[in-house]
mmCIF file of C-alpha atoms and ligand atoms in Angstrom:
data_model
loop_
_atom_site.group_PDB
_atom_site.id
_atom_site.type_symbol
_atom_site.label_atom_id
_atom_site.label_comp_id
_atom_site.label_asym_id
_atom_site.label_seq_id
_atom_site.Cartn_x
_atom_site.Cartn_y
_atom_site.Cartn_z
ATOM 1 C CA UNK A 1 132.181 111.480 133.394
ATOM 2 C CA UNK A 2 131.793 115.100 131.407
ATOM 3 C CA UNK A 3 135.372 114.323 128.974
ATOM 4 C CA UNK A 4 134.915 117.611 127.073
ATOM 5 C CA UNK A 5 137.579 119.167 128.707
ATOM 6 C CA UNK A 6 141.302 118.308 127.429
ATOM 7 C CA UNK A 7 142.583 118.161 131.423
ATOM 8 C CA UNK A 8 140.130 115.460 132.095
ATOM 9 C CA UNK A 9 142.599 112.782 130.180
ATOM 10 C CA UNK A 10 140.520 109.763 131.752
ATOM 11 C CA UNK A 11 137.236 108.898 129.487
ATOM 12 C CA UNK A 12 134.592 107.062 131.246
ATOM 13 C CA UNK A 13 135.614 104.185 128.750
ATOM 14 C CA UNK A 14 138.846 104.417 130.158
ATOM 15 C CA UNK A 15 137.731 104.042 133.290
ATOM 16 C CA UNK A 16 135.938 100.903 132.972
ATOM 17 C CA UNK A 17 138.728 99.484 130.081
ATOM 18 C CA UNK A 18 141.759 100.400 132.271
ATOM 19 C CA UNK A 19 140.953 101.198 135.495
ATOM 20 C CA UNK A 20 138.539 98.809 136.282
ATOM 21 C CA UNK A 21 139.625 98.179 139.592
ATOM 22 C CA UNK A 22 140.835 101.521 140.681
ATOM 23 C CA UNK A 23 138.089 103.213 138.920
ATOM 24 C CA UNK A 24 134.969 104.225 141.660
ATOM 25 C CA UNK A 25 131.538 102.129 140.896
ATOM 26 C CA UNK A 26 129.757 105.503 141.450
ATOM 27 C CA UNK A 27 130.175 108.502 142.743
ATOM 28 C CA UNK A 28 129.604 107.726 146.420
ATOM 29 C CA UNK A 29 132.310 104.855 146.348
ATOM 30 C CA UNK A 30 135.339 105.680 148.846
ATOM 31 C CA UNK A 31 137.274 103.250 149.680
ATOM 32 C CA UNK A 32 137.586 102.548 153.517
ATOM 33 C CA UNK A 33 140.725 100.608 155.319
ATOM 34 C CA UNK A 34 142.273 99.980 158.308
ATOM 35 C CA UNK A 35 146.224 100.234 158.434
ATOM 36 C CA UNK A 36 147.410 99.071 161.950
ATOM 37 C CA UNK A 37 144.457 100.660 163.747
ATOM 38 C CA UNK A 38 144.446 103.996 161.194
ATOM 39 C CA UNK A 39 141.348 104.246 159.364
ATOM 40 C CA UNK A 40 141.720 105.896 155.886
ATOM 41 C CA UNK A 41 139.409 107.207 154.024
ATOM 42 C CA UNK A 42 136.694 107.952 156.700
ATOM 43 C CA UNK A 43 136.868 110.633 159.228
ATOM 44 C CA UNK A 44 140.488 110.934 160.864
ATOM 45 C CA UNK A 45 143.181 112.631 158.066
ATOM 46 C CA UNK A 46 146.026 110.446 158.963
ATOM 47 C CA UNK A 47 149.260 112.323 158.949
ATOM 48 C CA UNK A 48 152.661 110.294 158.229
ATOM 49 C CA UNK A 49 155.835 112.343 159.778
ATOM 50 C CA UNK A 50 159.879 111.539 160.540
ATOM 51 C CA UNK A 51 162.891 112.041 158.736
ATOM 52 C CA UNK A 52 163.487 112.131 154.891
ATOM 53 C CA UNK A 53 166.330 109.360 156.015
ATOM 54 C CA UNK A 54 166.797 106.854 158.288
ATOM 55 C CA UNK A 55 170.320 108.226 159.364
ATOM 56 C CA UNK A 56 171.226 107.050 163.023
ATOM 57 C CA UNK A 57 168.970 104.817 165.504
ATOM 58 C CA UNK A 58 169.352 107.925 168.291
ATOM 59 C CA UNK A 59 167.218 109.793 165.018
ATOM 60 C CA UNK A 60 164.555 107.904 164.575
ATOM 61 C CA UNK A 61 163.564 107.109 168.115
ATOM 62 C CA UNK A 62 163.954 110.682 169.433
ATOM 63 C CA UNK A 63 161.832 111.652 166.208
ATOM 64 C CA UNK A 64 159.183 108.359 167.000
ATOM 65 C CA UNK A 65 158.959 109.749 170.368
ATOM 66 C CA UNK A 66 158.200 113.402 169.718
ATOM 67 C CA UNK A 67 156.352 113.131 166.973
ATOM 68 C CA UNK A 68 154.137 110.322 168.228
ATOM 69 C CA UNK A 69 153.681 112.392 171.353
ATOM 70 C CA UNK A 70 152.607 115.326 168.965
ATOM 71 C CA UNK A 71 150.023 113.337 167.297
ATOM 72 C CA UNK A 72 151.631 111.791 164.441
ATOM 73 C CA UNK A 73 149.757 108.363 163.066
ATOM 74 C CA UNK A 74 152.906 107.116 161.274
ATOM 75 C CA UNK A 75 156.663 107.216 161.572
ATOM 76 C CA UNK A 76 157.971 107.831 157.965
ATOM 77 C CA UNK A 77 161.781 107.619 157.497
ATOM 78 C CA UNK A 78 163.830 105.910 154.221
ATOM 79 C CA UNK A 79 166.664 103.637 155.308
ATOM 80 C CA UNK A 80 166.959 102.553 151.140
ATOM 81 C CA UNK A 81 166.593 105.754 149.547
ATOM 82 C CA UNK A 82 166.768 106.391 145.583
ATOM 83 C CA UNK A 83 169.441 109.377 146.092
ATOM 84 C CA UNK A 84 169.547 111.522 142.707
ATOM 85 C CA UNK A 85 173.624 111.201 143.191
ATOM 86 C CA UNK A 86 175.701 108.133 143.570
ATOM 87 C CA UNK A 87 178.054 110.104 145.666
ATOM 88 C CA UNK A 88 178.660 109.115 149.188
ATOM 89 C CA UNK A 89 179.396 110.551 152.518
ATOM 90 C CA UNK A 90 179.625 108.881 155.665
ATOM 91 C CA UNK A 91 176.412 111.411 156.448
ATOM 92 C CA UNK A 92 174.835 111.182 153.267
ATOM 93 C CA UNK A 93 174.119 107.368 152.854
ATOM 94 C CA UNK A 94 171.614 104.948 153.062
ATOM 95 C CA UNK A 95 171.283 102.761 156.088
ATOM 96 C CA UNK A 96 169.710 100.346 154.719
ATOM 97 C CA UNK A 97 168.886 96.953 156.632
ATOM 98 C CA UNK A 98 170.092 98.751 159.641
ATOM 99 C CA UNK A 99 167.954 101.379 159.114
ATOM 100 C CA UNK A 100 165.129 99.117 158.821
ATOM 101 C CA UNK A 101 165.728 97.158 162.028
ATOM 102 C CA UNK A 102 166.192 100.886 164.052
ATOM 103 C CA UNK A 103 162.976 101.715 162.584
ATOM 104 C CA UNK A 104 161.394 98.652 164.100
ATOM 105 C CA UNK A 105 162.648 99.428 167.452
ATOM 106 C CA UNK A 106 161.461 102.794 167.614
ATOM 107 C CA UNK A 107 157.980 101.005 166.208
ATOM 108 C CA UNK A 108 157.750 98.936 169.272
ATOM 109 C CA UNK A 109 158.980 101.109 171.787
ATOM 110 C CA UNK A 110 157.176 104.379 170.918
ATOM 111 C CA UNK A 111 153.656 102.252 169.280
ATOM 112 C CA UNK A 112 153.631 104.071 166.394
ATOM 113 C CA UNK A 113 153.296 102.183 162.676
ATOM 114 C CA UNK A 114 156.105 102.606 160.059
ATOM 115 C CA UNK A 115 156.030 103.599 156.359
ATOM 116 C CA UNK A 116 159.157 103.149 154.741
ATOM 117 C CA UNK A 117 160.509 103.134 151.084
ATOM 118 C CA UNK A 118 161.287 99.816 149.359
ATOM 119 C CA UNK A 119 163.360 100.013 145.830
ATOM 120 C CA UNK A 120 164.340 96.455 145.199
ATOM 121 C CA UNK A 121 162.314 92.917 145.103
ATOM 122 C CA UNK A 122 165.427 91.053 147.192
ATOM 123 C CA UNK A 123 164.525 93.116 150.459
ATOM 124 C CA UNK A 124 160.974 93.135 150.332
ATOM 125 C CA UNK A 125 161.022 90.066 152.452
ATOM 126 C CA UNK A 126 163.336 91.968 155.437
ATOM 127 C CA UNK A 127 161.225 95.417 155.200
ATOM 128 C CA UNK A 128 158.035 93.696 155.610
ATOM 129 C CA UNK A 129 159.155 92.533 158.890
ATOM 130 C CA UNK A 130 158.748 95.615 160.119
ATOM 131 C CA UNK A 131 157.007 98.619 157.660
ATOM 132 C CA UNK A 132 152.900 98.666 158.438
ATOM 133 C CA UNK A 133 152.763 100.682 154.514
ATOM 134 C CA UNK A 134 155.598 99.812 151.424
ATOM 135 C CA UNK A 135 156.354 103.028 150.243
ATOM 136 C CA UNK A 136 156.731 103.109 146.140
ATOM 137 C CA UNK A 137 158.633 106.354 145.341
ATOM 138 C CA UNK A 138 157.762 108.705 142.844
ATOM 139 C CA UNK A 139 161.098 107.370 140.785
ATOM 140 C CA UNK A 140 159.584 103.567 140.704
ATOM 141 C CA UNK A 141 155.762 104.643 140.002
ATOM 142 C CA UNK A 142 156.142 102.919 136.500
ATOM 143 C CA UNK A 143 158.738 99.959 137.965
ATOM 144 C CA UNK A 144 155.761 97.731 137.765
ATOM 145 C CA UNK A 145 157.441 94.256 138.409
ATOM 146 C CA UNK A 146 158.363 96.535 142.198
ATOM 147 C CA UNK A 147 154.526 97.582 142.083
ATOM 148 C CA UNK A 148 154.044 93.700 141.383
ATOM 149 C CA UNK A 149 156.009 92.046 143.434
ATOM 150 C CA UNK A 150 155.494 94.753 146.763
ATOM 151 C CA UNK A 151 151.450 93.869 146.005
ATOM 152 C CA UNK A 152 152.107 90.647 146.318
ATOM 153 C CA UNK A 153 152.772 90.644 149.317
ATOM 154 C CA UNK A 154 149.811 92.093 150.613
ATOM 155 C CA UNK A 155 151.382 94.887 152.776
ATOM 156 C CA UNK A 156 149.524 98.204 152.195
ATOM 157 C CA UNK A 157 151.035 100.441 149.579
ATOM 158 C CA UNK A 158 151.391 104.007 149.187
ATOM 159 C CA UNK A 159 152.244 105.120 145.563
ATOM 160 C CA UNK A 160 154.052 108.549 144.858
ATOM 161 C CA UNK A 161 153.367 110.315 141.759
ATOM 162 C CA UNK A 162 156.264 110.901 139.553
ATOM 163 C CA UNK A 163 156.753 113.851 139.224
ATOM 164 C CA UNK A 164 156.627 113.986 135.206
ATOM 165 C CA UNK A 165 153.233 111.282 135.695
ATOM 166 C CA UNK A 166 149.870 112.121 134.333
ATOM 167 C CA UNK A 167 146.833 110.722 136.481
ATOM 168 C CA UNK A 168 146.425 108.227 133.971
ATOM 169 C CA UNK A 169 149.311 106.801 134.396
ATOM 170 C CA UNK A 170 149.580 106.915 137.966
ATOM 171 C CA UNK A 171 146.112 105.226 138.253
ATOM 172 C CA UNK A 172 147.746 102.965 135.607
ATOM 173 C CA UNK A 173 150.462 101.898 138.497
ATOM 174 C CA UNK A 174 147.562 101.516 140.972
ATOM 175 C CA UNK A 175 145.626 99.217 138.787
ATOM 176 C CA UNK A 176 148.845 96.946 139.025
ATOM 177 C CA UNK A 177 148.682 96.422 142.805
ATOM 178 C CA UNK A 178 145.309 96.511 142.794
ATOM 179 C CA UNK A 179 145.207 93.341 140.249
ATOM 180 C CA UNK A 180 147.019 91.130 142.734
ATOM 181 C CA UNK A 181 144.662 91.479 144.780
ATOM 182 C CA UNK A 182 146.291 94.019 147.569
ATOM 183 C CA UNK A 183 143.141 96.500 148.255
ATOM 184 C CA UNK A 184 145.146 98.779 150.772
ATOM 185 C CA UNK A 185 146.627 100.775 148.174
ATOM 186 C CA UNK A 186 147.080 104.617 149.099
ATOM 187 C CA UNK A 187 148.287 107.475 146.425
ATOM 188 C CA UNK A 188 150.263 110.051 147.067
ATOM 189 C CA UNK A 189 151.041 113.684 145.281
ATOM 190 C CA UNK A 190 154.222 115.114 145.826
ATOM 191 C CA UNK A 191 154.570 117.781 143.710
ATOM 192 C CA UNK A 192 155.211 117.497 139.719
ATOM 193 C CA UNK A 193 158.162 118.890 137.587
ATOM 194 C CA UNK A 194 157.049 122.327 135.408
ATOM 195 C CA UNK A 195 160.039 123.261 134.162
ATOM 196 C CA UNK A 196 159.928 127.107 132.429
ATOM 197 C CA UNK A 197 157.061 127.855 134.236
ATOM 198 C CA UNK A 198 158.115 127.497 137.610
ATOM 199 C CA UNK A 199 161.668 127.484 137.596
ATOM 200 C CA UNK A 200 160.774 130.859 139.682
ATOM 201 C CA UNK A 201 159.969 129.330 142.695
ATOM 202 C CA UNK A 202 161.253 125.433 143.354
ATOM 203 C CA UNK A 203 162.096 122.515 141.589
ATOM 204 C CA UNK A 204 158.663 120.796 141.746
ATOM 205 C CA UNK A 205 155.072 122.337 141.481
ATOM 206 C CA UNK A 206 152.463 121.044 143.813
ATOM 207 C CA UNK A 207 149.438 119.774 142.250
ATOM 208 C CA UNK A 208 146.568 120.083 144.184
ATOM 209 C CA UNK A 209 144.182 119.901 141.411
ATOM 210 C CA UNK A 210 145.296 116.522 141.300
ATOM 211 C CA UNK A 211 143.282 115.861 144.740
ATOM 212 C CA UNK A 212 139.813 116.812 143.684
ATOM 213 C CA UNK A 213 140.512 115.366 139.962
ATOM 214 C CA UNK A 214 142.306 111.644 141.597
ATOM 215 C CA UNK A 215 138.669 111.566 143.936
ATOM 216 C CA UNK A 216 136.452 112.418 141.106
ATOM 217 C CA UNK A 217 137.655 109.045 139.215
ATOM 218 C CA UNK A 218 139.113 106.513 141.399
ATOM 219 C CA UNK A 219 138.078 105.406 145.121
ATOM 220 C CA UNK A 220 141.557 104.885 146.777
ATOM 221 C CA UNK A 221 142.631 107.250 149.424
ATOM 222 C CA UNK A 222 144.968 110.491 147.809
ATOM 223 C CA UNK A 223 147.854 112.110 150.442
ATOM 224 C CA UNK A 224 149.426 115.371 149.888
ATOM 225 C CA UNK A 225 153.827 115.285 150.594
ATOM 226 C CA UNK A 226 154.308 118.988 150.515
ATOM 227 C CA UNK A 227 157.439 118.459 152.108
ATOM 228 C CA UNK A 228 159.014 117.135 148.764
ATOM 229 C CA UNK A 229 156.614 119.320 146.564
ATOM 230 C CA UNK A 230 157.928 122.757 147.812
ATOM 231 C CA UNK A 231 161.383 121.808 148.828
ATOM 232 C CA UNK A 232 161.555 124.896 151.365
ATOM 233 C CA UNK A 233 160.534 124.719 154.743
ATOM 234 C CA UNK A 234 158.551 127.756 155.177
ATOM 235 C CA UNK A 235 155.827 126.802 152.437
ATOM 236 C CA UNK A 236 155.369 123.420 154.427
ATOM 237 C CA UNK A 237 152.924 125.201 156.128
ATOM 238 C CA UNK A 238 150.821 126.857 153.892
ATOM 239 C CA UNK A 239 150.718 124.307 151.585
ATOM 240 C CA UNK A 240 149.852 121.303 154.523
ATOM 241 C CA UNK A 241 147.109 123.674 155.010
ATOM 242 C CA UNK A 242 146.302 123.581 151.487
ATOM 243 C CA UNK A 243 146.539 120.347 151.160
ATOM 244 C CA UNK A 244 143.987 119.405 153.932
ATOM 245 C CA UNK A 245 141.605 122.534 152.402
ATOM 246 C CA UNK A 246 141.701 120.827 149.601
ATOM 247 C CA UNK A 247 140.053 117.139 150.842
ATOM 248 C CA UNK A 248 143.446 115.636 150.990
ATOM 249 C CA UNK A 249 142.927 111.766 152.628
ATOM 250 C CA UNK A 250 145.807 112.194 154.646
ATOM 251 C CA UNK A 251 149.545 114.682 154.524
ATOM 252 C CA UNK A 252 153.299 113.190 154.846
ATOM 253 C CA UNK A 253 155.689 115.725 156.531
ATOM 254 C CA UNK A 254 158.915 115.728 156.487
ATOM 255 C CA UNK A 255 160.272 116.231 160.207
ATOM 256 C CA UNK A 256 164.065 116.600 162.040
ATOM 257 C CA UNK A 257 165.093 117.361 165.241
ATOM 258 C CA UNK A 258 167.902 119.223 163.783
ATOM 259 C CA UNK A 259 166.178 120.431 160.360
ATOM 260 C CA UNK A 260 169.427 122.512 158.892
ATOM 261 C CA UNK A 261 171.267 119.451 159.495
ATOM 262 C CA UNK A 262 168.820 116.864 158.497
ATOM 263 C CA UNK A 263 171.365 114.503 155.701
ATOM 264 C CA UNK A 264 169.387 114.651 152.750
ATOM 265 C CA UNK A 265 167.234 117.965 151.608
ATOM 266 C CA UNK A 266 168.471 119.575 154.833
ATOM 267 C CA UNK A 267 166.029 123.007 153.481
ATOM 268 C CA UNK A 268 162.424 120.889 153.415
ATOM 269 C CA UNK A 269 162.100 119.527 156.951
ATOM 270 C CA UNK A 270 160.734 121.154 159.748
ATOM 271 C CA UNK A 271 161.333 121.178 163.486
ATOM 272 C CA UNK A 272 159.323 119.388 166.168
ATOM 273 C CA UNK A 273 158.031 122.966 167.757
ATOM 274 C CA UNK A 274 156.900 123.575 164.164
ATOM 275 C CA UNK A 275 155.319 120.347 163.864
ATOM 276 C CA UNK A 276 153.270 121.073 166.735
ATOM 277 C CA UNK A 277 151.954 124.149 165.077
ATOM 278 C CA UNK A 278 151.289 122.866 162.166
ATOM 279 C CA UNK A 279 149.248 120.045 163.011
ATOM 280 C CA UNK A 280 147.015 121.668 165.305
ATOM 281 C CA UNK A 281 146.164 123.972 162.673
ATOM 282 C CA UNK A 282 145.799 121.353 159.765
ATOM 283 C CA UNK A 283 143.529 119.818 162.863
ATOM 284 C CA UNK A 284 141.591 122.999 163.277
ATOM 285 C CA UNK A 285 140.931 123.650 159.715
ATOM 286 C CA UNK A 286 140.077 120.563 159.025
ATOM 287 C CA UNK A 287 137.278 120.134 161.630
ATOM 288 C CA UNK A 288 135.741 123.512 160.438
ATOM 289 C CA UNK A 289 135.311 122.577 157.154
ATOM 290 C CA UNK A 290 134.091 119.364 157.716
ATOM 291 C CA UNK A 291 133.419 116.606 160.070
ATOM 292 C CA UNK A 292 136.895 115.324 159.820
ATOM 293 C CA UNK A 293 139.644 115.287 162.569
ATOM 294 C CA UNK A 294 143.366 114.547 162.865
ATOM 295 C CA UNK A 295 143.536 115.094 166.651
ATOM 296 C CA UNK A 296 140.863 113.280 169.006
HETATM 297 C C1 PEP B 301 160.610 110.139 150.157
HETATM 298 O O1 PEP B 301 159.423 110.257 150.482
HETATM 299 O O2 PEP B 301 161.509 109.908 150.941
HETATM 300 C C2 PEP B 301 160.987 110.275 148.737
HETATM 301 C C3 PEP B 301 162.164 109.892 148.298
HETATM 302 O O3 PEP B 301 160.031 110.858 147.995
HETATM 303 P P1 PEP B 301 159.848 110.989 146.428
HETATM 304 O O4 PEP B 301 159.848 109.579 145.877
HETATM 305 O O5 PEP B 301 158.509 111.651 146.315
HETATM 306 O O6 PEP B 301 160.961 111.842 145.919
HETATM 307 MN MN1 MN B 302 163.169 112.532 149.873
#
């Protein structure tokens, strides 16, 4: 690879040195996987959708429901969620290994596979029961024992960006799942933090250059969160579209049946109706610009 430019921070010694495994062979090499019937990185642009939170089980199975029925491939939804305060509310709080056992009901009754956020080694045991993809949030990219230990267990992993992560070092956390042997690993941007520059607009700064740069070097499958990323609802859109535009493996959205009232970043989720919308235009782009599809 061309490492003239001072972006590209990956040499092609790097690549073979320390990337080896997450590092593509050439420049055809995609990686291709099944997750509980889902193909990723072929065709179908998998989209994961639900709640930011886990917060009741009458939640998460009217959101299984209606987005499964919309076209959704996974049910997202935290039930142990890295809050950014310790403070409480009966509203605001994790639900934890209840949450984890609702989201397994609304798995079986509604047929629809579960990605959901895992922060500590003790309950990877309990989650596994039920998740189809261990999410690693952006806050534990570099918790690599987590990375480690989550690998281990040969679940399929999605890794978020941190937000203040290079793509070296984010390929760096890859490489440590990938060296136990777990070759299901999925990456996921979710916007980074730019402080004086974009104060303007939002907290975090969605990187889509990171798509196109991510599939120049490495052959795991890159998804787009622009739920997180923009932080307001009405640039979910846009930037989903974005996102797909540009060759995004797959987008997480964040979705409520109640969005104003939604118990954690009650501005970023969108409604059902919107939903709808949304992915029937991500669907629409996405089959004229190439010969992918998120709806049949
Ligand atoms: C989430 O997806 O629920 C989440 C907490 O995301 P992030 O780690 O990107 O903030
Ligand atoms: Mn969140």
């Amino acid at each position: 690879m061309d490492n003239k430019f001072p972006g590209k921070d990956i040499s092609d010694e790097d690549l073979k040195s320390k990337f080896p495994l997450t590092a593509k062979k050439n420049s055809e090499h995609k990686s291709k996987f099944e997750i509980s019937g889902i193909e990723f990185g072929g065709d179908l642009v998998p989209i994961f959708a639900g709640p930011n939170m886990v917060e009741s089980k009458e939640l998460i199975m009217d959101v299984a429901k209606n987005v499964k029925e919309i076209g959704a491939h996974f049910l997202r939804g935290g039930a142990f969620k890295p809050l950014t305060f310790p403070y409480r509310s009966k509203k605001y709080n994790e639900t934890r290994e209840e949450g984890i056992s609702w989201l397994g009901l609304a798995k079986e009754k509604f047929n629809i596979p579960v990605i959901t956020e895992v922060m500590e080694e003790k309950y990877l045991d309990m989650i596994c029961e039920v998740a189809d993809i261990l999410q690693i949030g952006s806050r534990n990219m570099q918790n690599y024992p987590l990375i480690t230990a989550a690998a281990k267990t040969k679940k399929p992993l999605m890794i978020k960006r941190h937000y203040g992560s290079s793509l070296r070092d984010w390929l760096g956390a890859a490489e440590y799942a990938l060296i136990e042997g777990n070759e299901k690993v999925i990456l996921c941007e979710r916007g980074v933090s730019v402080p004086h520059t974009h104060r303007a607009t939002s907290r975090f700064l969605l990187d889509l250059q990171v798509v196109p740069a991510a599939q120049e070097v490495t052959h795991l499958p890159i998804i787009v969160d622009p739920s997180h990323a923009t932080f307001w609802r009405s640039w979910v859109k846009p930037m989903s579209l974005s996102s797909v535009a540009s060759g995004a493996d797959g987008i997480m959205i964040e979705v409520h049946p109640d969005p104003e009232n939604s118990a954690v970043d009650p501005l970023q989720p969108i409604s059902f109706e919107e939903f709808k919308e949304l992915i029937n235009s991500m669907d629409k782009l996405v089959k004229s610009i190439s010969n992918r599809y998120i709806l049949k």
